[in-house]
Coordinates of C-alpha atoms and ligand atoms in Angstrom, one line a residue:
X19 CA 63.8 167.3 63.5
X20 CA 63.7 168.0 67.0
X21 CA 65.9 170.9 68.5
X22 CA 67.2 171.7 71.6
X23 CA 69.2 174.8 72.4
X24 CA 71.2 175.4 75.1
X25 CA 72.4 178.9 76.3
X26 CA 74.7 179.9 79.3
X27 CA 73.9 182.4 81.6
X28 CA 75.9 184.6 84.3
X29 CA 79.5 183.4 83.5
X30 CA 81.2 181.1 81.4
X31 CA 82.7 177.8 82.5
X32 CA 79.5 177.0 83.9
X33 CA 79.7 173.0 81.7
X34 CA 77.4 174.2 78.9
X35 CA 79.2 171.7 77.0
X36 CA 78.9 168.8 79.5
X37 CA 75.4 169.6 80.2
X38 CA 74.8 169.3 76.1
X39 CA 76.6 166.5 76.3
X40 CA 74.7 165.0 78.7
X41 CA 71.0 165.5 77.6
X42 CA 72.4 164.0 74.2
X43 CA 73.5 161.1 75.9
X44 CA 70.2 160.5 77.7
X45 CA 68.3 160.9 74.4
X46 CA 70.8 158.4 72.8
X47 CA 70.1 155.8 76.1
X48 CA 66.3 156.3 74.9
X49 CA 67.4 155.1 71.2
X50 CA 66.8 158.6 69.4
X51 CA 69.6 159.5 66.6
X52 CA 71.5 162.7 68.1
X53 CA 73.7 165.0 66.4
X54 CA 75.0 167.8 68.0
X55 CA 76.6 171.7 66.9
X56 CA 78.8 173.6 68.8
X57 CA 78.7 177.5 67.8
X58 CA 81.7 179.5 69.0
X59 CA 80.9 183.3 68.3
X60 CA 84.5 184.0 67.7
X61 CA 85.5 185.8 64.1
X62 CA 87.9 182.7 63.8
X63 CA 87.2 180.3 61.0
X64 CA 87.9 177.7 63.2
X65 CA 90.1 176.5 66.2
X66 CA 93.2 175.5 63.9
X67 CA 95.5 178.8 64.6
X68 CA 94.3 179.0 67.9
X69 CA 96.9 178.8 71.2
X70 CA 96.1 175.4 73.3
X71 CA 97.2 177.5 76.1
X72 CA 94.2 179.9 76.0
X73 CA 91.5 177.8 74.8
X74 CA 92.4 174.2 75.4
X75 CA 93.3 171.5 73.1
X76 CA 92.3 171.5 69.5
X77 CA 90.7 168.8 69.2
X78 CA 90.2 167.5 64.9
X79 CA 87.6 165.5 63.6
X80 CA 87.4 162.4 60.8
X81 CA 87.4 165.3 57.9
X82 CA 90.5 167.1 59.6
X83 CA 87.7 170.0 61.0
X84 CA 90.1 171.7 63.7
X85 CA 87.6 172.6 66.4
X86 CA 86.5 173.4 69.8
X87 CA 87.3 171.2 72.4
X88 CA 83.8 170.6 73.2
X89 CA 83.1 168.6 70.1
X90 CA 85.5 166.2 71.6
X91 CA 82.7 165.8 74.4
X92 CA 80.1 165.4 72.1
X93 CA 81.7 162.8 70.4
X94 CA 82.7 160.7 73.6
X95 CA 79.4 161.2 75.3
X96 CA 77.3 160.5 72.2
X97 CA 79.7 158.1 70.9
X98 CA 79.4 159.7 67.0
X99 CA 81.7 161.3 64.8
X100 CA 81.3 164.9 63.5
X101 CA 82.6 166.9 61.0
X102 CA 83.9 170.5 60.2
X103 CA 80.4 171.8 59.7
X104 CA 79.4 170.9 63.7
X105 CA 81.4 174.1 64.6
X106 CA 79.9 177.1 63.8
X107 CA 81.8 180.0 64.1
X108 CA 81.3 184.1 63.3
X109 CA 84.3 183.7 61.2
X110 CA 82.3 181.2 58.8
X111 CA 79.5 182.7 58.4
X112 CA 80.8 186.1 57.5
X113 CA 83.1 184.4 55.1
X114 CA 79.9 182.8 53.4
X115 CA 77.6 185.6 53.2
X116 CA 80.7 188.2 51.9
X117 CA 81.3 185.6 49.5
X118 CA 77.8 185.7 48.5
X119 CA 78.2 189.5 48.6
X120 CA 80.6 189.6 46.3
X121 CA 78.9 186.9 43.9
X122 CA 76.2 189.2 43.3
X123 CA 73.9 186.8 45.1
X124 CA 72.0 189.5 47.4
X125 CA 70.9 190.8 43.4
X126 CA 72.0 194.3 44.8
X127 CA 70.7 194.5 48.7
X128 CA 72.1 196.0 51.2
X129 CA 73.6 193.2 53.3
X130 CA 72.7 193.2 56.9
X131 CA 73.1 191.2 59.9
X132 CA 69.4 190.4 60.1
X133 CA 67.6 188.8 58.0
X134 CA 71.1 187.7 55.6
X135 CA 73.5 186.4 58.6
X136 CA 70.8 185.2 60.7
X137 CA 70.0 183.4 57.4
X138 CA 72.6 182.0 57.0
X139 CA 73.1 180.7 60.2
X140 CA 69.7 179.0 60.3
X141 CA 69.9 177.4 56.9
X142 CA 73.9 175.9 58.5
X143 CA 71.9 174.6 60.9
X144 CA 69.0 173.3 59.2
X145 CA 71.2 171.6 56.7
X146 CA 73.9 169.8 58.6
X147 CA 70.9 169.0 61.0
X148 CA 68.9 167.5 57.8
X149 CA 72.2 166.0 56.6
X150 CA 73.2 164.3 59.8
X151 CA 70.0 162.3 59.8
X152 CA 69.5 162.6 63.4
X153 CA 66.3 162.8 65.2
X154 CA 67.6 165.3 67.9
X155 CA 69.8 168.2 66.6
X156 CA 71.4 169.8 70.1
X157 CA 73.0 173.3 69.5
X158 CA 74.8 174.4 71.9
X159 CA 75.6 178.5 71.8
X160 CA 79.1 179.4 73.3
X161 CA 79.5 182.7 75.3
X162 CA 77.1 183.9 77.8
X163 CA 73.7 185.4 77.3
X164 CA 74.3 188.9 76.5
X165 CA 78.1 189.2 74.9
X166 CA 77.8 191.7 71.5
X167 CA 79.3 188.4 69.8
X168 CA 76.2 186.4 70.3
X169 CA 73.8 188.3 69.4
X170 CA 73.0 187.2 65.8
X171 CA 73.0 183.7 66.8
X172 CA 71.0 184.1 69.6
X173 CA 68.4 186.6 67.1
X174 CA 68.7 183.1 64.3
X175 CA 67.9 180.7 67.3
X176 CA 64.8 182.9 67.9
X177 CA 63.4 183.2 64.3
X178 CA 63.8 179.5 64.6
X179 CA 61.5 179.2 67.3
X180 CA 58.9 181.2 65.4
X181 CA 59.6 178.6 62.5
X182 CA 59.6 176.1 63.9
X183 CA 56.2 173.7 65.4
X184 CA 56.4 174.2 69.4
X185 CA 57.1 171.2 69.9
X186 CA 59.7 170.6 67.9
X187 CA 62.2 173.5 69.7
X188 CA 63.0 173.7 73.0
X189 CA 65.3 176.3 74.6
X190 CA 67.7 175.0 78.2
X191 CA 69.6 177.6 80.1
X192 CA 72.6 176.6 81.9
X193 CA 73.1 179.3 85.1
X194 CA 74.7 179.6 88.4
X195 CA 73.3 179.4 91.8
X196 CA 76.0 180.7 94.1
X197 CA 75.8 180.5 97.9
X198 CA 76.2 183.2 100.2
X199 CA 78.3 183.0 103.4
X200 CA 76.0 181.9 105.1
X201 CA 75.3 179.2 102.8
X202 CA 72.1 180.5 101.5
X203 CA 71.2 179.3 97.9
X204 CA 71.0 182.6 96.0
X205 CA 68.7 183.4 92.8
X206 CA 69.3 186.7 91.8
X207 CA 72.0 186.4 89.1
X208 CA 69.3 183.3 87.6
X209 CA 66.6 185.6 87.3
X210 CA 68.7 188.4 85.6
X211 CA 69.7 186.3 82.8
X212 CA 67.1 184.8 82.6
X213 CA 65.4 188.4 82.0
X214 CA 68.4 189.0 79.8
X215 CA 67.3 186.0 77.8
X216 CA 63.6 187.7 77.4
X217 CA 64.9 190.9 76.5
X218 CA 66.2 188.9 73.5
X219 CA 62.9 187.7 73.3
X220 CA 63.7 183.9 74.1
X221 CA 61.8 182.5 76.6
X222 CA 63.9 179.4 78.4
X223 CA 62.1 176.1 78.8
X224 CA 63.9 174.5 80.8
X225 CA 66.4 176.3 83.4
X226 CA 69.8 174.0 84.6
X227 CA 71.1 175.5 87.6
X228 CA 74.6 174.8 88.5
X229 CA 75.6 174.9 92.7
X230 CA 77.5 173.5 95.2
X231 CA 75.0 171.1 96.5
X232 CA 71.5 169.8 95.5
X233 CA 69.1 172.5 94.7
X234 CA 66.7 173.2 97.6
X235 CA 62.7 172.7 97.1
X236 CA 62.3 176.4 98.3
X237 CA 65.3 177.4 95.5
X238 CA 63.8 175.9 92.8
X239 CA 60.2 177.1 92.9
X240 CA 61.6 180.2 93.9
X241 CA 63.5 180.6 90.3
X242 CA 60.4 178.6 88.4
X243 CA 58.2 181.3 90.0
X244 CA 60.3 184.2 89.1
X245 CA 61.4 182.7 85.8
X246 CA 58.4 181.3 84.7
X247 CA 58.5 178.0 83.9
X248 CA 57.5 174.8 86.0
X249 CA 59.1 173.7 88.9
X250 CA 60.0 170.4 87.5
X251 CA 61.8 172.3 84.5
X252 CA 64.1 173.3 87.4
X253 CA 66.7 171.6 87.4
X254 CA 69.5 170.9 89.3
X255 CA 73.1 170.1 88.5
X256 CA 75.2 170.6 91.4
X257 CA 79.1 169.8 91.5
X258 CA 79.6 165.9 90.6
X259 CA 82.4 164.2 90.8
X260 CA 83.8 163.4 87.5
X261 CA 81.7 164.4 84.9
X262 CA 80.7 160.8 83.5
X263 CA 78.1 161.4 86.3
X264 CA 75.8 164.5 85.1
X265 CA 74.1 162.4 82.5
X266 CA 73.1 159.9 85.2
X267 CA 72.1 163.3 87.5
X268 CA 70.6 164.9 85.3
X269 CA 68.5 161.7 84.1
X270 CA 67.7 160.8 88.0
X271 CA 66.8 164.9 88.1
X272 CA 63.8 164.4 85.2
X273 CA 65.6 166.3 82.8
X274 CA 65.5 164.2 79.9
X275 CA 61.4 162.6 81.0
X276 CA 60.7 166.8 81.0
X277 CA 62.3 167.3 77.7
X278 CA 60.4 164.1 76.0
X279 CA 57.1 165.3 77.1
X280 CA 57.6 168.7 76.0
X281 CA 58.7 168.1 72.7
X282 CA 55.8 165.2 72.4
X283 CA 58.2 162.5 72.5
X284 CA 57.8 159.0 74.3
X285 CA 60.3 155.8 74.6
X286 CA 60.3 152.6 76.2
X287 CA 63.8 152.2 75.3
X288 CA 66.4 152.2 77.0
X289 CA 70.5 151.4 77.1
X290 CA 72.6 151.2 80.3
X291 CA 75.8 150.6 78.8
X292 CA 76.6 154.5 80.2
X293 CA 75.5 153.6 83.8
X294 CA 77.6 150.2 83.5
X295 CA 80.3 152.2 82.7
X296 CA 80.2 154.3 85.2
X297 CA 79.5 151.8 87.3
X298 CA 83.1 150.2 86.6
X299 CA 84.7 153.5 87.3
X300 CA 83.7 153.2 91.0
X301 CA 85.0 150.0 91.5
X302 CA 88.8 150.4 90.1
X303 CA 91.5 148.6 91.6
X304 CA 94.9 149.5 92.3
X305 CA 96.9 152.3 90.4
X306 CA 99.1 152.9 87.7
X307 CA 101.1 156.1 87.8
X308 CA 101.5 158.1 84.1
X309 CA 104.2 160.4 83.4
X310 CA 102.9 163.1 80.7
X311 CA 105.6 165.1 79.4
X312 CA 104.2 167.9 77.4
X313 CA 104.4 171.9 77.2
X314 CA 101.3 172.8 78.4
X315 CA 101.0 171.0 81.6
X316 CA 100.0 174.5 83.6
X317 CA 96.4 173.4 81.6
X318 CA 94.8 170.5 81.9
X319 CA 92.3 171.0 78.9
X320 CA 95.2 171.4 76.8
X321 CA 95.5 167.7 76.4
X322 CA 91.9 167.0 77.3
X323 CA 91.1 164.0 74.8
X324 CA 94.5 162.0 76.1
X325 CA 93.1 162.8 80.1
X326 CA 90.1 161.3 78.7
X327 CA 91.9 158.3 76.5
X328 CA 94.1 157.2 79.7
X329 CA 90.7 157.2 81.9
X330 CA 88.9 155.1 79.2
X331 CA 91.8 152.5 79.0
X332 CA 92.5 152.6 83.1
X333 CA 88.2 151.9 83.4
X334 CA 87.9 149.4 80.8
X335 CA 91.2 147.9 82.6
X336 CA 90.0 148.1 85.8
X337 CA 92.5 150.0 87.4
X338 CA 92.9 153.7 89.5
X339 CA 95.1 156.0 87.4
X340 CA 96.9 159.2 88.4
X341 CA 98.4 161.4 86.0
X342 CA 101.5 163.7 86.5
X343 CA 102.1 166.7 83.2
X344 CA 106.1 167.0 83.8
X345 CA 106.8 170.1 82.2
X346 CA 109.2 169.4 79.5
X347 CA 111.6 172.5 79.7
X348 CA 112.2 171.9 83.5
X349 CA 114.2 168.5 82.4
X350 CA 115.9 170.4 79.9
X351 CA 117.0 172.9 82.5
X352 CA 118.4 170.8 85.0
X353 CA 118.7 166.7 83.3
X354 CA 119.2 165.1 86.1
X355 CA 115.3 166.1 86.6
X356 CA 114.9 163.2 85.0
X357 CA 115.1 160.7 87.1
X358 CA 111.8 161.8 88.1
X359 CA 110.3 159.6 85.5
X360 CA 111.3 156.6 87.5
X361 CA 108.4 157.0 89.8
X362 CA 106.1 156.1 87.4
X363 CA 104.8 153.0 85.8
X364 CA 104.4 154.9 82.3
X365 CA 105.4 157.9 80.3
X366 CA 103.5 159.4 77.7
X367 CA 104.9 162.2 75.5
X368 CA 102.2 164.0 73.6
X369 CA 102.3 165.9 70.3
X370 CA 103.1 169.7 70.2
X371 CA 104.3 172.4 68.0
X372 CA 107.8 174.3 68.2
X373 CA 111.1 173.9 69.7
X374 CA 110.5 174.6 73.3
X375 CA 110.9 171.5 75.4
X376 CA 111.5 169.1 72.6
X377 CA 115.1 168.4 74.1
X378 CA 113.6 167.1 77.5
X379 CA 110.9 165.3 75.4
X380 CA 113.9 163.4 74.0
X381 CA 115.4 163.0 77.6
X382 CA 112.4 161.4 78.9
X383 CA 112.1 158.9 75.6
X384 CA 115.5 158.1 75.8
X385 CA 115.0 157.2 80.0
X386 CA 111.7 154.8 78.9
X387 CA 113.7 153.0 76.3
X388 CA 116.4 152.4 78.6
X389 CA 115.0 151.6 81.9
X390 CA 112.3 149.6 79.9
X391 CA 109.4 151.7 81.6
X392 CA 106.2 151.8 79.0
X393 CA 106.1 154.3 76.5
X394 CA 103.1 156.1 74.5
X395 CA 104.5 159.0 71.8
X396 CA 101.8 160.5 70.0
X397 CA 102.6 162.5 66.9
X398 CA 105.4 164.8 68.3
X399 CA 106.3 162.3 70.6
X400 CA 106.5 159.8 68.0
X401 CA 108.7 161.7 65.6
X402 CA 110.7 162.7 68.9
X403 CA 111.2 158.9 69.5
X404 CA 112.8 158.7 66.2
X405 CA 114.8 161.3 66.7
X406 CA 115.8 160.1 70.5
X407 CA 116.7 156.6 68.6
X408 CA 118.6 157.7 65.3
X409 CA 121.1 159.5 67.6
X410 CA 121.4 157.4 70.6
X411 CA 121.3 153.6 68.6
X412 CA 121.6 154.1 65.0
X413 CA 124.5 156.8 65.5
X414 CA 123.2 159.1 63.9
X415 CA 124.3 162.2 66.0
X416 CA 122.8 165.4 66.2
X417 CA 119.6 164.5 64.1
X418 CA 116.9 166.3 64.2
X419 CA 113.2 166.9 62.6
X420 CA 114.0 170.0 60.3
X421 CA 110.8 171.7 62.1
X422 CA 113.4 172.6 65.3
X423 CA 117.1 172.5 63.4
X424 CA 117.1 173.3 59.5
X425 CA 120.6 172.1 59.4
X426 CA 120.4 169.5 61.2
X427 CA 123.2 166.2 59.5
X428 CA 120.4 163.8 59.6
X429 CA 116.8 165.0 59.2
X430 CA 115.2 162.0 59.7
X431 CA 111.8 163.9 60.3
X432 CA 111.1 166.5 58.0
X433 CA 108.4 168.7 56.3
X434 CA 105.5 167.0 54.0
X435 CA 106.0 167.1 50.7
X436 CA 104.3 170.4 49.6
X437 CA 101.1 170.3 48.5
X438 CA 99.9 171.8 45.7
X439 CA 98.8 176.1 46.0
X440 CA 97.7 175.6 49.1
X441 CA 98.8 178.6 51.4
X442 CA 95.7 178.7 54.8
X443 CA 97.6 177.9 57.5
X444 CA 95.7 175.1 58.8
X445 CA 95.8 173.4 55.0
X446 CA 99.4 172.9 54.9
X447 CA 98.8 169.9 57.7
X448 CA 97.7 166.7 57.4
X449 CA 94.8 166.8 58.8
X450 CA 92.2 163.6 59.8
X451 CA 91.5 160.8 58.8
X452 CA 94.2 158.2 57.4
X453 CA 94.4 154.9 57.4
X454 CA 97.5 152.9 57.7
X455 CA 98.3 148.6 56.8
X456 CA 100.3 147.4 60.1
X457 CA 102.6 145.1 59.6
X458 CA 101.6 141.5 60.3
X459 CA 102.9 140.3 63.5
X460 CA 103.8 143.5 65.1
X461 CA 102.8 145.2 68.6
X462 CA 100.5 147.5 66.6
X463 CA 98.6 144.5 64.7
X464 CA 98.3 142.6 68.0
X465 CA 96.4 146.0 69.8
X466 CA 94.3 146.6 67.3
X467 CA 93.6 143.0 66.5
X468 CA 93.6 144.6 62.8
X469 CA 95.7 144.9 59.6
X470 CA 94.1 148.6 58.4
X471 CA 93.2 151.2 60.9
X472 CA 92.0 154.5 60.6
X473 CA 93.2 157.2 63.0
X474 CA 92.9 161.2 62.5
X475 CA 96.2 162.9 61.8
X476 CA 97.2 167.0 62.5
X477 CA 100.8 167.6 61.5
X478 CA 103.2 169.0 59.2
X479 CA 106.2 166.7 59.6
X480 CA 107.1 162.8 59.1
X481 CA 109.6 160.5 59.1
X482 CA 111.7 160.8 56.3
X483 CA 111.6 157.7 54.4
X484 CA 115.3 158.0 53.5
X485 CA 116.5 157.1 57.1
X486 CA 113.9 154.5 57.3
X487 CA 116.3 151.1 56.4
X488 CA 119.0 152.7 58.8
X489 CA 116.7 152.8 61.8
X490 CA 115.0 149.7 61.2
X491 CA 118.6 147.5 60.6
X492 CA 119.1 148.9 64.6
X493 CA 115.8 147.2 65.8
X494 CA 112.9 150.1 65.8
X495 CA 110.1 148.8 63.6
X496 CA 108.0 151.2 61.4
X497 CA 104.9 149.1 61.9
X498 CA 102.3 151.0 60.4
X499 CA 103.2 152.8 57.3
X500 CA 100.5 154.4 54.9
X501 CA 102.6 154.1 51.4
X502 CA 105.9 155.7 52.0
X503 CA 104.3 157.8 55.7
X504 CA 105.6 156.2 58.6
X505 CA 102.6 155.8 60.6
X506 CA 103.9 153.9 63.8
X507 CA 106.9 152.7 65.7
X508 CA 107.5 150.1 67.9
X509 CA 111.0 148.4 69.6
X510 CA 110.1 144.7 70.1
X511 CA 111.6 143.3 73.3
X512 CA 110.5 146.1 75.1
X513 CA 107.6 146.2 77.8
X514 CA 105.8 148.4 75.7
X515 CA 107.1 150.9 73.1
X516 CA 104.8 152.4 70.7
X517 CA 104.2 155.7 69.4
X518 CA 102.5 157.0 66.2
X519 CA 102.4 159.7 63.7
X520 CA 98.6 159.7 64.3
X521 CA 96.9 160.9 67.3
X522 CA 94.7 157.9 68.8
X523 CA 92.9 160.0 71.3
X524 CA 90.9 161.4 69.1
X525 CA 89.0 158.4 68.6
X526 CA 89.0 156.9 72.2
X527 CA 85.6 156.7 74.0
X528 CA 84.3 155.7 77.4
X529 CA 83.9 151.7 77.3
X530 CA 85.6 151.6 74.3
X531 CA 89.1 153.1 74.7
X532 CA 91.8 153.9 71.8
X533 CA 93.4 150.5 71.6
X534 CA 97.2 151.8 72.1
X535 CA 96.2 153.3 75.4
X536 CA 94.2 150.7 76.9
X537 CA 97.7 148.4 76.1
X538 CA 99.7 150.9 77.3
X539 CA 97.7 150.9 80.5
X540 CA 97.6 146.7 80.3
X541 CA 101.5 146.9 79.5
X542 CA 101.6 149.0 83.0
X543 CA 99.3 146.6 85.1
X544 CA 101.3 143.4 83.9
X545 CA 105.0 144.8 85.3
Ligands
LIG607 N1 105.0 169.7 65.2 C1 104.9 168.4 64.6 C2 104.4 168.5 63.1 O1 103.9 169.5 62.7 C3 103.9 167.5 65.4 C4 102.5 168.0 65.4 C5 101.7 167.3 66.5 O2 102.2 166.8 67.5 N2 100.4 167.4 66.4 O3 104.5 167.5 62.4

């Protein structure tokens, strides 16, 4: 097993992630196996209670593993799926060794951070590394080089090295170049944490540098000098302009070729479906306008994986794509707001928790269906659609999902069944992978050009079947259903209405989008 570890230097939000991403998809283009962990040094277990208006979406995985958004990169740039175990947080690993603890297993030791979390931390690794059956593990440590919080992975990540045959480890440090005003590239805050790095007693092998513009000559031997490694281990990642480019960059940079020889690695192989992708994005025609009406539109990583689903679709379709997040309550305030949504060749209404905005959700569903503009509802926004149509078709007035009106006349969407003892807060949801049978001649079996799908799920609500026959006899269709779950709905005759239980962008990836977004982006091209 090969390993490469990447730590962040000088401030977050550098593109660790991206970066990670990245060399993994190089590696992948050279036909190595590549499987990636993401550790968040946070005392959560994992991202599942976590506010998408802090940290960004939560993005779940095939085994319902609520995790960091970055996973969602690793999947799409290495085109894999992970699993729960990818995200290592403080949370689990404490959890595990008190358990231990308490078990008896230390055989009466005093527990201590090093050598029993460090430990533990490097047999996680180790085994979901072992398990994944990759030939590159890439682990990618969260937080900045010298936050109290990462200390004993950082301390693990070293005794690894020590374990480890040299050339089977090698340590990348993402860190900032800044420019002065007068433009001059500066080095400074490198070399500190790069010297914050050695006081840990990691020594970087490769050093990213993130800047403006392309690294100068004098720059980089100026940091390989003072950091000591060799000039071509300097590399540089200055701003691109969507970040399906850093890959390509960083491969035309040497990073990858460096990386290889270092850890004794050679490969004639070589796969340009990346570059051909990107390749198509440059050369988009025209432009389809998206409506998203959502909650948290003030952040864009909130909904990162349906930003990414729509640019899949729109590449693979061939068209530009611009993307508007309508903020849900600001309809609700003032309804003539939205007539807005006529601007725009599609709206989209995303899933979400709570009450606020769900009545200008509605508003907006009800102003697709009628002005026959395309429509995407995913999870909330499918059960919203239900909603929208029991009380504006099937008569149904005032119903409601019991999550936002407990006594509401007609619940058509309402709580899962309980399930059995189960009180963690994330386990009460239905959470990954599902599959569903779509109904033979339906919207959803043309898109997916399949009878059974399998999409990931994360809620606690769903269409009660009880209203099902009512809404159906009024013309919506429940065409994917796994047993008595309403999966998806569609309303023939329309331009495009479809919206599901399930949340689709969780699988989409560049060149191969989520099937109901590339037709919701076809639907929008064909007006
Ligand atoms: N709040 C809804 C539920 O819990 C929808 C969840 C979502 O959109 N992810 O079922």
């Amino acid at each position: 097993m090969k390993y490469i570890i990447v730590t962040g230097g000088v401030m977050s939000g550098l593109g660790k992630g991206i970066t990670t991403a990245s060399i993994g998809r190089n590696l992948k283009n050279k036909g190595y196996k590549v499987t990636a962990i993401k550790i968040d040094p946070y005392i959560n277990i994992d991202a599942g209670t976590m506010s998408p208006f802090q940290h960004g979406e939560v993005f779940v995985l095939k085994d319902g593993g609520e995790v960091d958004l970055d996973l969602g990169n690793y999947e799409r740039f290495l085109d894999t799926e992970l699993t729960r175990e990818h995200n290592l947080t403080t949370g689990k690993v404490y959890q595990a060794v008190i358990s231990k603890e308490r078990r008896g297993e230390y055989l009466g030791k005093t527990v201590q951070i090093i050598p029993h979390i460090t430990n533990e931390i490097k047999d996680r690794i180790r085994k979901i590394a072992a398990k994944s059956g990759a030939d590159f593990c890439l682990i990618e440590v969260g937080g900045t080089v010298g936050d109290i919080e990462s200390m004993p992975f950082l301390e693990a990540v070293r005794q690894m090295h020590r374990e480890e045959s040299k050339e089977d480890l090698a340590f990348v440090h993402v860190t900032l170049v800044p420019m002065d005003a007068q433009g001059d590239q500066k080095t400074k805050p490198t070399q500190h944490s790069v010297k914050e790095l050695r006081e840990l007693g990691l020594t970087p092998h490769v050093i990213v540098t993130r800047c403006k513009e392309h690294l100068l000559e004098s720059t980089a031997s100026k940091i390989a000098l003072f950091c000591d490694v060799p000039e071509e281990a300097v590399i540089s990642a200055n701003d691109a302009n969507d970040i399906y480019e850093v890959p390509l960059m960083m491969e035309k940079e040497g990073l990858t070729d460096y990386l290889m020889k270092r850890l004794n690695l050679h490969s004639d192989k070589t796969d340009d479906s990346w570059s051909q992708m990107v390749e198509r994005m440059h050369n988009l025609k025209g432009e389809v306008r998206i409506a998203i009406v959502g909650k948290y539109t003030h952040l864009e990583d909130s909904y990162l994986s349906i930003s990414a689903s729509i640019k899949h679709a729109a590449i693979e379709c061939g068209v530009n794509y611009c993307t508007d997040w309508i903020n849900a309550e600001s309809i609700e305030e003032d309804p003539s707001g939205v007539e807005q949504l006529s601007q725009y060749d599609g709206i989209l209404v995303p899933g979400g928790f709570g009450e606020r905005g769900t009545e200008g959700k509605i508003m907006a569903i009800r102003y697709a269906r009628e002005n026959n503009i395309p429509f995407l509802g995913l999870c909330l926004g499918m059960q919203l659609s239900v909603v929208e149509f029991a009380r504006n078709v099937a008569g149904l007035e005032n119903a409601n999902s019991t999550e936002f009106d407990e006594d509401t006349p007609y619940p058509v969407i309402d709580l899962l069944p309980e399930q059995d003892g189960v009180l963690d807060m994330g386990a009460t949801m239905r959470l990954g992978d599902y599959d569903a049978d779509l109904k033979s001649g339906s919207l959803a079996e043309k898109i997916y050009g399949a009878s059974k799908i399998v999409e990931r799920h994360r809620h606690r609500y769903e269409v009660n079947p009880n209203y099902v026959d009512r809404i159906e006899e009024k013309g919506m269709v429940f065409s994917g259903k796994n047993r008595n779950r309403m999966e998806i709905t569609e309303i023939p005759g329309k331009k495009f209405f479809f919206a599901s239980q399930f949340h689709p962008e969780f699988k989409s990836r560049p060149g191969r989008p989520s099937p109901p977004f590339k037709a919701f982006v076809q639907a929008m091209i064909s007006e």
